[in-house]
PDB file of C-alpha atoms in Angstrom:
ATOM      1  CA  MET A 854      99.373   4.796  21.875  1.00 46.00           C
ATOM      2  CA  LYS A 855     102.600   4.511  19.883  1.00 46.00           C
ATOM      3  CA  ARG A 856     104.162   2.294  22.566  1.00 49.00           C
ATOM      4  CA  ARG A 857     101.025   0.128  22.680  1.00 50.00           C
ATOM      5  CA  VAL A 858     101.026  -0.391  18.911  1.00 47.00           C
ATOM      6  CA  TRP A 859     104.745  -1.245  19.021  1.00 46.00           C
ATOM      7  CA  ILE A 860     104.189  -3.819  21.746  1.00 50.00           C
ATOM      8  CA  VAL A 861     101.278  -5.608  20.077  1.00 50.00           C
ATOM      9  CA  LEU A 862     103.069  -5.711  16.735  1.00 53.00           C
ATOM     10  CA  LEU A 863     106.177  -7.081  18.399  1.00 51.00           C
ATOM     11  CA  LEU A 864     104.032  -9.795  19.966  1.00 55.00           C
ATOM     12  CA  ALA A 865     102.450 -10.508  16.596  1.00 58.00           C
ATOM     13  CA  PHE A 866     105.825 -10.992  14.950  1.00 55.00           C
ATOM     14  CA  ALA A 867     106.959 -13.190  17.832  1.00 56.00           C
ATOM     15  CA  LEU A 868     103.916 -15.380  17.232  1.00 58.00           C
ATOM     16  CA  LEU A 869     104.655 -15.527  13.507  1.00 60.00           C
ATOM     17  CA  VAL A 870     108.279 -16.439  14.095  1.00 54.00           C
ATOM     18  CA  ALA A 871     107.160 -19.227  16.408  1.00 54.00           C
ATOM     19  CA  ALA A 872     104.580 -20.422  13.891  1.00 56.00           C
ATOM     20  CA  CYS A 873     107.188 -20.500  11.156  1.00 58.00           C
ATOM     21  CA  GLY A 874     109.561 -22.745  13.132  1.00 52.00           C
ATOM     22  CA  ASP A 875     110.303 -26.247  11.876  1.00 46.00           C
ATOM     23  CA  SER A 876     107.741 -28.808  12.994  1.00 41.00           C
ATOM     24  CA  ASP A 877     110.482 -31.192  14.177  1.00 43.00           C
ATOM     25  CA  GLY A 878     111.350 -28.865  17.042  1.00 40.00           C
ATOM     26  CA  ALA A 879     114.449 -27.328  15.426  1.00 38.00           C
ATOM     27  CA  ASP A 880     115.834 -24.308  17.218  1.00 37.00           C
ATOM     28  CA  THR A 881     115.998 -20.936  15.487  1.00 33.00           C
ATOM     29  CA  THR A 882     118.261 -18.018  16.329  1.00 32.00           C
ATOM     30  CA  VAL A 883     117.661 -14.779  14.450  1.00 34.00           C
ATOM     31  CA  ALA A 884     120.406 -12.323  13.645  1.00 34.00           C
ATOM     32  CA  ASP A 885     120.191  -8.539  13.541  1.00 37.00           C
ATOM     33  CA  GLY A 886     117.537  -6.605  11.653  1.00 38.00           C
ATOM     34  CA  ASP A 887     119.676  -5.328   8.781  1.00 39.00           C
ATOM     35  CA  GLY A 888     118.797  -8.190   6.469  1.00 37.00           C
ATOM     36  CA  ALA A 889     121.238 -10.718   7.893  1.00 36.00           C
ATOM     37  CA  THR A 890     120.204 -14.335   7.672  1.00 36.00           C
ATOM     38  CA  ALA A 891     119.029 -16.415  10.629  1.00 36.00           C
ATOM     39  CA  THR A 892     120.959 -19.388  11.933  1.00 36.00           C
ATOM     40  CA  THR A 893     118.754 -22.460  12.161  1.00 38.00           C
ATOM     41  CA  ALA A 894     119.668 -25.869  13.581  1.00 39.00           C
ATOM     42  CA  ASP A 895     118.267 -28.666  11.412  1.00 44.00           C
ATOM     43  CA  GLY A 896     117.847 -31.119  14.285  1.00 46.00           C
ATOM     44  CA  GLY A 897     120.147 -33.698  12.701  1.00 47.00           C
ATOM     45  CA  ASP A 898     122.517 -35.908  14.649  1.00 51.00           C
ATOM     46  CA  ASP A 899     125.531 -34.198  13.160  1.00 53.00           C
ATOM     47  CA  GLY A 900     124.511 -30.818  14.615  1.00 55.00           C
ATOM     48  CA  ALA A 901     124.765 -29.134  11.209  1.00 50.00           C
ATOM     49  CA  VAL A 902     123.246 -25.679  10.797  1.00 47.00           C
ATOM     50  CA  THR A 903     121.648 -23.950   7.836  1.00 50.00           C
ATOM     51  CA  GLN A 904     121.229 -20.272   7.077  1.00 42.00           C
ATOM     52  CA  ARG A 905     117.670 -19.038   6.652  1.00 60.00           C
ATOM     53  CA  SER A 906     116.132 -15.557   6.541  1.00 89.00           C
ATOM     54  CA  LEU A 907     112.539 -14.992   7.663  1.00 94.00           C
ATOM     55  CA  ARG A 908     110.420 -12.622   5.568  1.00 95.00           C
ATOM     56  CA  PHE A 909     106.972 -11.361   6.523  1.00 96.00           C
ATOM     57  CA  VAL A 910     104.467  -9.212   4.654  1.00 96.00           C
ATOM     58  CA  VAL A 911     102.076  -6.801   6.363  1.00 96.00           C
ATOM     59  CA  VAL A 912      99.076  -5.764   4.261  1.00 96.00           C
ATOM     60  CA  SER A 913      96.979  -2.975   5.745  1.00 95.00           C
ATOM     61  CA  HIS A 914      93.983  -1.088   4.412  1.00 92.00           C
ATOM     62  CA  GLY A 915      95.561   2.106   5.775  1.00 85.00           C
ATOM     63  CA  GLN A 916      98.364   3.988   4.083  1.00 77.00           C
ATOM     64  CA  ALA A 917     101.579   4.650   5.980  1.00 70.00           C
ATOM     65  CA  SER A 918     101.128   8.374   5.213  1.00 72.00           C
ATOM     66  CA  ASP A 919      97.964   8.410   7.372  1.00 79.00           C
ATOM     67  CA  PRO A 920      98.910   9.732  10.852  1.00 82.00           C
ATOM     68  CA  PHE A 921      97.239   6.707  12.467  1.00 85.00           C
ATOM     69  CA  TRP A 922      98.865   4.139  10.188  1.00 88.00           C
ATOM     70  CA  SER A 923     102.271   5.800  10.283  1.00 88.00           C
ATOM     71  CA  VAL A 924     102.411   4.724  13.937  1.00 90.00           C
ATOM     72  CA  ALA A 925     101.515   1.153  12.956  1.00 90.00           C
ATOM     73  CA  ALA A 926     104.093   1.198  10.151  1.00 91.00           C
ATOM     74  CA  ASN A 927     106.735   2.389  12.620  1.00 92.00           C
ATOM     75  CA  GLY A 928     105.743  -0.454  14.924  1.00 93.00           C
ATOM     76  CA  VAL A 929     106.209  -2.905  12.072  1.00 92.00           C
ATOM     77  CA  SER A 930     109.662  -1.509  11.385  1.00 93.00           C
ATOM     78  CA  ASP A 931     110.716  -1.598  15.050  1.00 94.00           C
ATOM     79  CA  ALA A 932     109.410  -5.152  15.481  1.00 93.00           C
ATOM     80  CA  ALA A 933     111.357  -6.259  12.403  1.00 93.00           C
ATOM     81  CA  ASP A 934     114.550  -4.818  13.862  1.00 93.00           C
ATOM     82  CA  ASP A 935     113.989  -6.367  17.263  1.00 92.00           C
ATOM     83  CA  MET A 936     113.112  -9.803  15.870  1.00 91.00           C
ATOM     84  CA  GLY A 937     115.858  -9.732  13.249  1.00 92.00           C
ATOM     85  CA  VAL A 938     113.534 -10.399  10.313  1.00 93.00           C
ATOM     86  CA  THR A 939     112.635  -8.802   6.999  1.00 94.00           C
ATOM     87  CA  VAL A 940     109.194  -7.201   6.825  1.00 94.00           C
ATOM     88  CA  GLU A 941     107.405  -5.487   3.924  1.00 94.00           C
ATOM     89  CA  TYR A 942     104.547  -3.068   4.719  1.00 94.00           C
ATOM     90  CA  GLN A 943     102.049  -2.717   1.869  1.00 94.00           C
ATOM     91  CA  ALA A 944      98.710  -0.934   1.465  1.00 93.00           C
ATOM     92  CA  PRO A 945      96.409   0.261  -1.324  1.00 92.00           C
ATOM     93  CA  GLY A 946      96.683   3.889  -2.405  1.00 88.00           C
ATOM     94  CA  THR A 947      93.167   4.568  -1.104  1.00 85.00           C
ATOM     95  CA  PHE A 948      90.581   2.617   0.891  1.00 85.00           C
ATOM     96  CA  ASP A 949      90.039   0.043  -1.862  1.00 89.00           C
ATOM     97  CA  MET A 950      89.129  -3.536  -0.996  1.00 92.00           C
ATOM     98  CA  VAL A 951      89.638  -4.817  -4.554  1.00 95.00           C
ATOM     99  CA  GLU A 952      93.184  -3.464  -4.627  1.00 96.00           C
ATOM    100  CA  MET A 953      93.842  -4.745  -1.118  1.00 96.00           C
ATOM    101  CA  SER A 954      92.738  -8.260  -2.045  1.00 97.00           C
ATOM    102  CA  GLN A 955      95.065  -8.120  -5.040  1.00 97.00           C
ATOM    103  CA  ILE A 956      97.951  -7.053  -2.786  1.00 97.00           C
ATOM    104  CA  ILE A 957      97.241  -9.985  -0.475  1.00 97.00           C
ATOM    105  CA  ASP A 958      97.135 -12.366  -3.459  1.00 97.00           C
ATOM    106  CA  ALA A 959     100.490 -11.063  -4.668  1.00 97.00           C
ATOM    107  CA  ALA A 960     101.942 -11.416  -1.175  1.00 97.00           C
ATOM    108  CA  VAL A 961     100.757 -15.031  -0.978  1.00 97.00           C
ATOM    109  CA  ALA A 962     102.285 -15.750  -4.380  1.00 97.00           C
ATOM    110  CA  SER A 963     105.641 -14.470  -3.097  1.00 95.00           C
ATOM    111  CA  GLN A 964     105.542 -17.217  -0.429  1.00 95.00           C
ATOM    112  CA  PRO A 965     106.435 -15.236   2.695  1.00 96.00           C
ATOM    113  CA  ASP A 966     107.111 -16.961   6.008  1.00 96.00           C
ATOM    114  CA  GLY A 967     104.127 -15.180   7.511  1.00 96.00           C
ATOM    115  CA  LEU A 968     101.404 -12.669   6.673  1.00 97.00           C
ATOM    116  CA  VAL A 969      99.804  -9.928   8.768  1.00 97.00           C
ATOM    117  CA  VAL A 970      96.548  -8.424   7.481  1.00 97.00           C
ATOM    118  CA  THR A 971      93.814  -6.062   8.536  1.00 95.00           C
ATOM    119  CA  ILE A 972      90.297  -7.293   7.805  1.00 94.00           C
ATOM    120  CA  PRO A 973      88.047  -4.255   7.302  1.00 90.00           C
ATOM    121  CA  ASP A 974      85.734  -6.243   5.002  1.00 91.00           C
ATOM    122  CA  ALA A 975      85.680 -10.033   5.403  1.00 93.00           C
ATOM    123  CA  ALA A 976      83.397 -10.519   2.411  1.00 93.00           C
ATOM    124  CA  ALA A 977      85.843  -8.745   0.104  1.00 94.00           C
ATOM    125  CA  LEU A 978      89.066 -10.148   1.545  1.00 96.00           C
ATOM    126  CA  GLY A 979      87.993 -13.571   2.792  1.00 95.00           C
ATOM    127  CA  ASP A 980      88.949 -15.570  -0.300  1.00 96.00           C
ATOM    128  CA  SER A 981      92.429 -14.046  -0.409  1.00 97.00           C
ATOM    129  CA  ILE A 982      93.033 -14.685   3.286  1.00 97.00           C
ATOM    130  CA  ARG A 983      91.762 -18.273   3.046  1.00 97.00           C
ATOM    131  CA  ALA A 984      94.097 -18.813   0.099  1.00 97.00           C
ATOM    132  CA  ALA A 985      97.028 -17.732   2.277  1.00 97.00           C
ATOM    133  CA  VAL A 986      95.984 -20.151   5.003  1.00 97.00           C
ATOM    134  CA  ALA A 987      95.498 -22.956   2.461  1.00 97.00           C
ATOM    135  CA  ALA A 988      99.002 -22.287   1.157  1.00 96.00           C
ATOM    136  CA  GLY A 989     100.367 -23.018   4.615  1.00 96.00           C
ATOM    137  CA  ILE A 990     101.289 -19.415   5.390  1.00 97.00           C
ATOM    138  CA  PRO A 991     100.747 -18.430   9.056  1.00 97.00           C
ATOM    139  CA  VAL A 992      98.367 -15.449   9.131  1.00 97.00           C
ATOM    140  CA  ILE A 993      97.740 -12.941  11.920  1.00 96.00           C
ATOM    141  CA  SER A 994      95.198 -10.104  11.741  1.00 96.00           C
ATOM    142  CA  MET A 995      95.493  -6.694  13.389  1.00 93.00           C
ATOM    143  CA  ASN A 996      93.304  -3.645  13.936  1.00 89.00           C
ATOM    144  CA  SER A 997      90.193  -4.853  12.072  1.00 88.00           C
ATOM    145  CA  GLY A 998      88.735  -8.339  12.093  1.00 90.00           C
ATOM    146  CA  SER A 999      88.203  -9.292  15.736  1.00 87.00           C
ATOM    147  CA  ASP A1000      84.776 -10.761  14.909  1.00 86.00           C
ATOM    148  CA  VAL A1001      85.768 -12.791  11.843  1.00 91.00           C
ATOM    149  CA  PHE A1002      89.436 -13.780  12.069  1.00 93.00           C
ATOM    150  CA  SER A1003      88.869 -17.278  13.447  1.00 93.00           C
ATOM    151  CA  ASP A1004      86.345 -18.093  10.715  1.00 94.00           C
ATOM    152  CA  LEU A1005      89.011 -17.337   8.117  1.00 96.00           C
ATOM    153  CA  GLY A1006      91.651 -19.578   9.678  1.00 95.00           C
ATOM    154  CA  VAL A1007      93.713 -16.694  11.052  1.00 96.00           C
ATOM    155  CA  LEU A1008      95.913 -17.695  14.004  1.00 96.00           C
ATOM    156  CA  VAL A1009      95.216 -14.744  16.303  1.00 95.00           C
ATOM    157  CA  HIS A1010      93.894 -11.190  16.197  1.00 95.00           C
ATOM    158  CA  VAL A1011      95.743  -8.201  17.675  1.00 93.00           C
ATOM    159  CA  GLY A1012      93.303  -5.385  18.332  1.00 89.00           C
ATOM    160  CA  GLN A1013      90.064  -4.405  20.013  1.00 85.00           C
ATOM    161  CA  THR A1014      86.438  -5.436  19.563  1.00 87.00           C
ATOM    162  CA  GLU A1015      85.038  -2.567  17.516  1.00 88.00           C
ATOM    163  CA  TYR A1016      81.380  -2.555  18.565  1.00 93.00           C
ATOM    164  CA  GLU A1017      82.282  -2.730  22.258  1.00 94.00           C
ATOM    165  CA  ALA A1018      84.724   0.151  21.868  1.00 93.00           C
ATOM    166  CA  GLY A1019      81.938   2.339  20.479  1.00 96.00           C
ATOM    167  CA  LEU A1020      79.472   1.045  23.069  1.00 97.00           C
ATOM    168  CA  ILE A1021      81.723   2.054  25.959  1.00 97.00           C
ATOM    169  CA  ALA A1022      82.266   5.479  24.369  1.00 97.00           C
ATOM    170  CA  GLY A1023      78.495   5.969  24.134  1.00 98.00           C
ATOM    171  CA  GLN A1024      77.977   4.910  27.729  1.00 98.00           C
ATOM    172  CA  ARG A1025      80.678   7.332  28.863  1.00 97.00           C
ATOM    173  CA  PHE A1026      79.054  10.156  26.874  1.00 98.00           C
ATOM    174  CA  ALA A1027      75.682   9.331  28.443  1.00 97.00           C
ATOM    175  CA  ALA A1028      77.268   9.436  31.905  1.00 97.00           C
ATOM    176  CA  GLU A1029      78.569  12.905  31.041  1.00 95.00           C
ATOM    177  CA  GLY A1030      74.997  14.061  30.322  1.00 96.00           C
ATOM    178  CA  VAL A1031      75.201  14.065  26.530  1.00 97.00           C
ATOM    179  CA  GLY A1032      71.742  13.753  24.998  1.00 96.00           C
ATOM    180  CA  SER A1033      72.550  14.170  21.298  1.00 97.00           C
ATOM    181  CA  ALA A1034      75.656  13.411  19.260  1.00 98.00           C
ATOM    182  CA  ILE A1035      77.143  12.703  15.855  1.00 98.00           C
ATOM    183  CA  CYS A1036      79.740  10.135  14.788  1.00 98.00           C
ATOM    184  CA  ILE A1037      82.388  11.343  12.330  1.00 97.00           C
ATOM    185  CA  ASN A1038      83.396   8.456  10.030  1.00 96.00           C
ATOM    186  CA  GLN A1039      86.344   8.922   7.693  1.00 91.00           C
ATOM    187  CA  GLU A1040      85.921   5.506   6.022  1.00 87.00           C
ATOM    188  CA  VAL A1041      82.210   4.720   5.710  1.00 88.00           C
ATOM    189  CA  GLY A1042      81.885   1.123   4.541  1.00 84.00           C
ATOM    190  CA  LYS A1043      84.795  -0.077   6.620  1.00 82.00           C
ATOM    191  CA  VAL A1044      83.052  -2.593   8.873  1.00 84.00           C
ATOM    192  CA  ALA A1045      85.173  -1.776  11.937  1.00 85.00           C
ATOM    193  CA  LEU A1046      84.332   1.923  11.862  1.00 90.00           C
ATOM    194  CA  ASP A1047      80.670   1.286  11.077  1.00 93.00           C
ATOM    195  CA  LEU A1048      80.528  -1.001  14.125  1.00 93.00           C
ATOM    196  CA  ARG A1049      82.085   1.683  16.333  1.00 94.00           C
ATOM    197  CA  CYS A1050      79.410   4.196  15.300  1.00 97.00           C
ATOM    198  CA  GLN A1051      76.682   1.597  15.866  1.00 97.00           C
ATOM    199  CA  GLY A1052      78.064   0.748  19.295  1.00 97.00           C
ATOM    200  CA  PHE A1053      78.280   4.451  20.111  1.00 98.00           C
ATOM    201  CA  GLU A1054      74.608   4.927  19.246  1.00 98.00           C
ATOM    202  CA  ASP A1055      73.546   1.932  21.319  1.00 98.00           C
ATOM    203  CA  GLY A1056      75.646   3.022  24.279  1.00 98.00           C
ATOM    204  CA  LEU A1057      74.295   6.570  24.182  1.00 97.00           C
ATOM    205  CA  GLY A1058      70.728   5.310  23.800  1.00 97.00           C
ATOM    206  CA  VAL A1059      69.626   7.818  21.131  1.00 97.00           C
ATOM    207  CA  ASP A1060      69.839   8.015  17.356  1.00 97.00           C
ATOM    208  CA  VAL A1061      73.324   9.152  16.292  1.00 98.00           C
ATOM    209  CA  PRO A1062      73.726  10.436  12.731  1.00 97.00           C
ATOM    210  CA  VAL A1063      76.899   9.290  10.975  1.00 97.00           C
ATOM    211  CA  ILE A1064      78.700  12.128   9.203  1.00 97.00           C
ATOM    212  CA  PRO A1065      80.878  10.828   6.334  1.00 96.00           C
ATOM    213  CA  VAL A1066      84.095  12.743   5.685  1.00 95.00           C
ATOM    214  CA  ASP A1067      87.080  12.328   3.373  1.00 90.00           C
ATOM    215  CA  LEU A1068      90.244  11.383   5.275  1.00 84.00           C
ATOM    216  CA  SER A1069      92.374  12.928   2.525  1.00 85.00           C
ATOM    217  CA  ASP A1070      90.601  16.319   2.708  1.00 92.00           C
ATOM    218  CA  PRO A1071      91.016  17.904   6.157  1.00 94.00           C
ATOM    219  CA  THR A1072      89.676  21.282   4.996  1.00 96.00           C
ATOM    220  CA  GLY A1073      86.588  19.652   3.556  1.00 96.00           C
ATOM    221  CA  THR A1074      86.141  17.627   6.749  1.00 96.00           C
ATOM    222  CA  GLN A1075      86.286  20.766   8.882  1.00 97.00           C
ATOM    223  CA  GLU A1076      83.659  22.424   6.669  1.00 97.00           C
ATOM    224  CA  THR A1077      81.437  19.333   6.806  1.00 97.00           C
ATOM    225  CA  VAL A1078      81.581  19.207  10.599  1.00 97.00           C
ATOM    226  CA  SER A1079      80.897  22.948  10.884  1.00 97.00           C
ATOM    227  CA  GLY A1080      77.947  22.667   8.526  1.00 96.00           C
ATOM    228  CA  SER A1081      76.510  19.728  10.432  1.00 96.00           C
ATOM    229  CA  LEU A1082      76.754  21.544  13.767  1.00 96.00           C
ATOM    230  CA  GLN A1083      75.085  24.646  12.336  1.00 95.00           C
ATOM    231  CA  ALA A1084      72.235  22.647  10.815  1.00 95.00           C
ATOM    232  CA  ASN A1085      71.742  20.285  13.740  1.00 94.00           C
ATOM    233  CA  PRO A1086      73.422  21.343  17.014  1.00 95.00           C
ATOM    234  CA  VAL A1087      74.447  18.458  19.287  1.00 97.00           C
ATOM    235  CA  ASP A1088      75.936  17.930  22.736  1.00 95.00           C
ATOM    236  CA  GLY A1089      78.666  15.505  21.713  1.00 97.00           C
ATOM    237  CA  ILE A1090      80.912  14.330  18.890  1.00 98.00           C
ATOM    238  CA  LEU A1091      82.799  11.058  18.502  1.00 98.00           C
ATOM    239  CA  THR A1092      85.559  10.812  15.904  1.00 97.00           C
ATOM    240  CA  LEU A1093      87.246   7.543  14.917  1.00 93.00           C
ATOM    241  CA  GLY A1094      90.799   8.549  14.096  1.00 89.00           C
ATOM    242  CA  PRO A1095      93.146  11.539  13.739  1.00 90.00           C
ATOM    243  CA  THR A1096      92.026  12.275  10.174  1.00 89.00           C
ATOM    244  CA  GLY A1097      88.564  13.008  11.552  1.00 93.00           C
ATOM    245  CA  ALA A1098      89.607  14.314  14.947  1.00 95.00           C
ATOM    246  CA  MET A1099      91.994  17.101  13.942  1.00 95.00           C
ATOM    247  CA  PRO A1100      89.598  18.861  11.505  1.00 96.00           C
ATOM    248  CA  THR A1101      86.787  18.472  14.060  1.00 97.00           C
ATOM    249  CA  LEU A1102      89.002  20.053  16.706  1.00 97.00           C
ATOM    250  CA  ALA A1103      89.629  22.945  14.313  1.00 97.00           C
ATOM    251  CA  ALA A1104      85.899  23.318  13.629  1.00 97.00           C
ATOM    252  CA  LEU A1105      85.052  23.421  17.339  1.00 97.00           C
ATOM    253  CA  THR A1106      87.835  25.895  18.008  1.00 96.00           C
ATOM    254  CA  GLU A1107      86.694  28.167  15.198  1.00 95.00           C
ATOM    255  CA  SER A1108      83.068  28.126  16.365  1.00 94.00           C
ATOM    256  CA  GLY A1109      83.956  28.628  20.017  1.00 95.00           C
ATOM    257  CA  ASP A1110      82.298  25.329  20.986  1.00 95.00           C
ATOM    258  CA  LEU A1111      85.463  23.598  22.171  1.00 94.00           C
ATOM    259  CA  GLY A1112      84.882  22.690  25.813  1.00 92.00           C
ATOM    260  CA  THR A1113      81.127  23.122  25.470  1.00 95.00           C
ATOM    261  CA  ILE A1114      80.419  20.224  23.126  1.00 97.00           C
ATOM    262  CA  LYS A1115      81.742  16.939  24.513  1.00 96.00           C
ATOM    263  CA  PHE A1116      84.388  15.659  22.070  1.00 96.00           C
ATOM    264  CA  ALA A1117      86.297  12.391  21.985  1.00 95.00           C
TER     265      ALA A1117
END
């Protein structure tokens, strides 16, 4: 997974670098990733060169301290080194769409050469993303936003289709003989995760209760999962990230159900 995230982020930055090139076909050669400037030919007859540094901003809804997003943040850092550019990774302190839109607005105001965003809620973030596009800033989305990125003027999306991911998980569970399940959601209201749970339900073909948990409270999440299983036993559990998966694993281990209840 870490290698996959690194590769897609590297591709995203390559696309942004290409999008930020001069429209007259000037060639660009980037230097190393320690903040050195890039050497850019201006396309003039005299062959003169100018020094220019490329700076990108990545705005994610997930904090770098989250075990899932720490991998993405590392991918951002590695891609910056490999492409020889400056990159700033920013995120709200919690899952907060108002704060995230404000971070995007501030990033746009700083006039970066390119912007990478996640789009967990297009209604909340759409105006800010459109403003970036209107300002002439190349924008790429990652992780969340596969269904809406093109409507917002985003160049390309790096990620998976959320509903289909859940649908395939549900179909796989059904093939394994699971007849009842729950979906553990650590960020209820995040469209991408809601779509995964919906796809999971449709793929399994039965009603699947969504169990909300707090990604910042692993102990509370473990207790919530244990309580749910005691009140309503099921054959399967789908979690949507490590902050839901690890406490669920602990709950199943403690109850002795690990290996009996299908878990993914």
